[in-house]
Amino acid sequence: MSPTARLLRLGGISTALLVSASLVLAGCSSSSAGSTTDSGVDAATATALTDFGSLADLEAAAKAEGKLNVIALPRDWANYGEILDLFASRYPEITIDEQSPDVSSAEEIQAAKTNEGLDTAPDVFDLGLAVALQNTAEFAPYKVETWDEIPDALKESTGLFVGDYGGYMSIGYDSSKFAAPKTLDDLLDPEYKAAVAINGDPTQAGAAFAAVGLATVQSDGTLDDFQPGIDFFSKLSEAGNMLKVDVTTATIASGETPVVFDWDYLNTTHAADNPAWKVEVLPGTGYAGYYNQAINKNAPHPAAARLWQEFLYSDDVQNLWLKGGARPARMQAMTDAGTIDATAAAALPEAPTETVVPTEAQSTAAGTLLGQNWAAAVQ
């Protein structure tokens, strides 16, 4: 079974815990009080491409709006830079406003609520599962043209949110300073003093949540109880090995965060910033996850939001996720059709023999537990 097929059979998507946050984007009142296109289609209620008529009709409606607001899309995250640039070159009539690239999934939702009714509100979201599940009332259902090629396990049945790209939790490290960690407990060794970081706060960010999930299953625990993972990071903190620093490309390039828990496709990209950067997917049980796309039900540019979704699930962009080291949702269908980038697929890191992904119930329970215990464990 291919790594992607193994991921998809498990039916999971990465998670992040919803927290309250305040994010205000300055702007004037929305200029799109009505969303009816020139052809009489209400873009805000369209649930499929056929509602517009054709892709050309959707493109015309989006060009008429002239703008797309995206949020929380770092350009060095899963090849988003190249993806955004391709959209801009393909649709020069549509200005992309890249808002707050480094905020969490929870903050994306808060930005939409804070800026509701303004032209600056996010049109689309890129989210972890827990945030998506807790905010379905904020999304507009939409099924892209390639809907049938997306595995059922990766999509909400009405199209409120859909998995798009994913991978495995890994450990990236500066090989000029450290040997490859082969077990989780290797990171407790004094040689890793003040060296180990996670990508964000696990009560807010999916990648950090997944790091605790990986630590749980690598500590002989199960996803029914994340406490072993919390305990591991408590030990890491007590040993003085845990860095409480937000991981960025700059911190890795400078050497400030020389060992990092993150998705394999994100860790792999840092070799461009540090030639000595290597990536290790630990043997034994692995932890996998997908991120999800959704449309803001109050999107100020509803046609552009739907065009963005069609764009992301096209062959071209699915292969750009792959080029960025992530596993695209349509990978199996594209492999079967011969449209996959075979070179990029062959370059993917080796997948764990056994992989787990939390269910909705496990994610909810883990989020509650982290909210109660995380801060005290790593203080």
mmCIF file with all atom_site columns, C-alpha atoms in Angstrom, residues 12 56 69 94 133 167 173 180 209 222 225 255 257 277 280 295 302 307 348 350 364:
data_model
loop_
_atom_site.group_PDB
_atom_site.id
_atom_site.type_symbol
_atom_site.label_atom_id
_atom_site.label_alt_id
_atom_site.label_comp_id
_atom_site.label_asym_id
_atom_site.label_entity_id
_atom_site.label_seq_id
_atom_site.pdbx_PDB_ins_code
_atom_site.Cartn_x
_atom_site.Cartn_y
_atom_site.Cartn_z
_atom_site.occupancy
_atom_site.B_iso_or_equiv
_atom_site.pdbx_formal_charge
_atom_site.auth_seq_id
_atom_site.auth_comp_id
_atom_site.auth_asym_id
_atom_site.auth_atom_id
_atom_site.pdbx_PDB_model_num
ATOM 1  C CA . GLY A 1 12  ? -7.979  11.153 9.858   1.00 0.00 ? 12  GLY A CA 1
ATOM 2  C CA . ALA A 1 56  ? -15.328 30.063 -17.279 1.00 0.00 ? 56  ALA A CA 1
ATOM 3  C CA . ASN A 1 69  ? -8.679  37.488 1.034   1.00 0.00 ? 69  ASN A CA 1
ATOM 4  C CA . ILE A 1 94  ? -7.947  39.218 -8.864  1.00 0.00 ? 94  ILE A CA 1
ATOM 5  C CA . LEU A 1 133 ? -15.554 20.758 13.628  1.00 0.00 ? 133 LEU A CA 1
ATOM 6  C CA . GLY A 1 167 ? 1.830   14.240 6.025   1.00 0.00 ? 167 GLY A CA 1
ATOM 7  C CA . TYR A 1 173 ? 17.418  18.618 13.254  1.00 0.00 ? 173 TYR A CA 1
ATOM 8  C CA . ALA A 1 180 ? 19.764  11.687 14.260  1.00 0.00 ? 180 ALA A CA 1
ATOM 9  C CA . PHE A 1 209 ? -1.107  19.258 18.866  1.00 0.00 ? 209 PHE A CA 1
ATOM 10 C CA . THR A 1 222 ? -2.971  5.571  22.786  1.00 0.00 ? 222 THR A CA 1
ATOM 11 C CA . ASP A 1 225 ? -5.438  9.605  26.352  1.00 0.00 ? 225 ASP A CA 1
ATOM 12 C CA . GLY A 1 255 ? 20.202  28.013 14.514  1.00 0.00 ? 255 GLY A CA 1
ATOM 13 C CA . THR A 1 257 ? 15.693  26.231 16.992  1.00 0.00 ? 257 THR A CA 1
ATOM 14 C CA . TRP A 1 277 ? 19.064  20.153 8.149   1.00 0.00 ? 277 TRP A CA 1
ATOM 15 C CA . GLU A 1 280 ? 13.645  11.905 10.875  1.00 0.00 ? 280 GLU A CA 1
ATOM 16 C CA . ILE A 1 295 ? -15.196 28.897 2.653   1.00 0.00 ? 295 ILE A CA 1
ATOM 17 C CA . PRO A 1 302 ? -17.855 34.572 -2.569  1.00 0.00 ? 302 PRO A CA 1
ATOM 18 C CA . LEU A 1 307 ? -12.670 29.744 -7.574  1.00 0.00 ? 307 LEU A CA 1
ATOM 19 C CA . LEU A 1 348 ? 8.447   11.789 -0.310  1.00 0.00 ? 348 LEU A CA 1
ATOM 20 C CA . GLU A 1 350 ? 9.382   7.013  3.851   1.00 0.00 ? 350 GLU A CA 1
ATOM 21 C CA . THR A 1 364 ? -12.059 16.546 21.451  1.00 0.00 ? 364 THR A CA 1
#
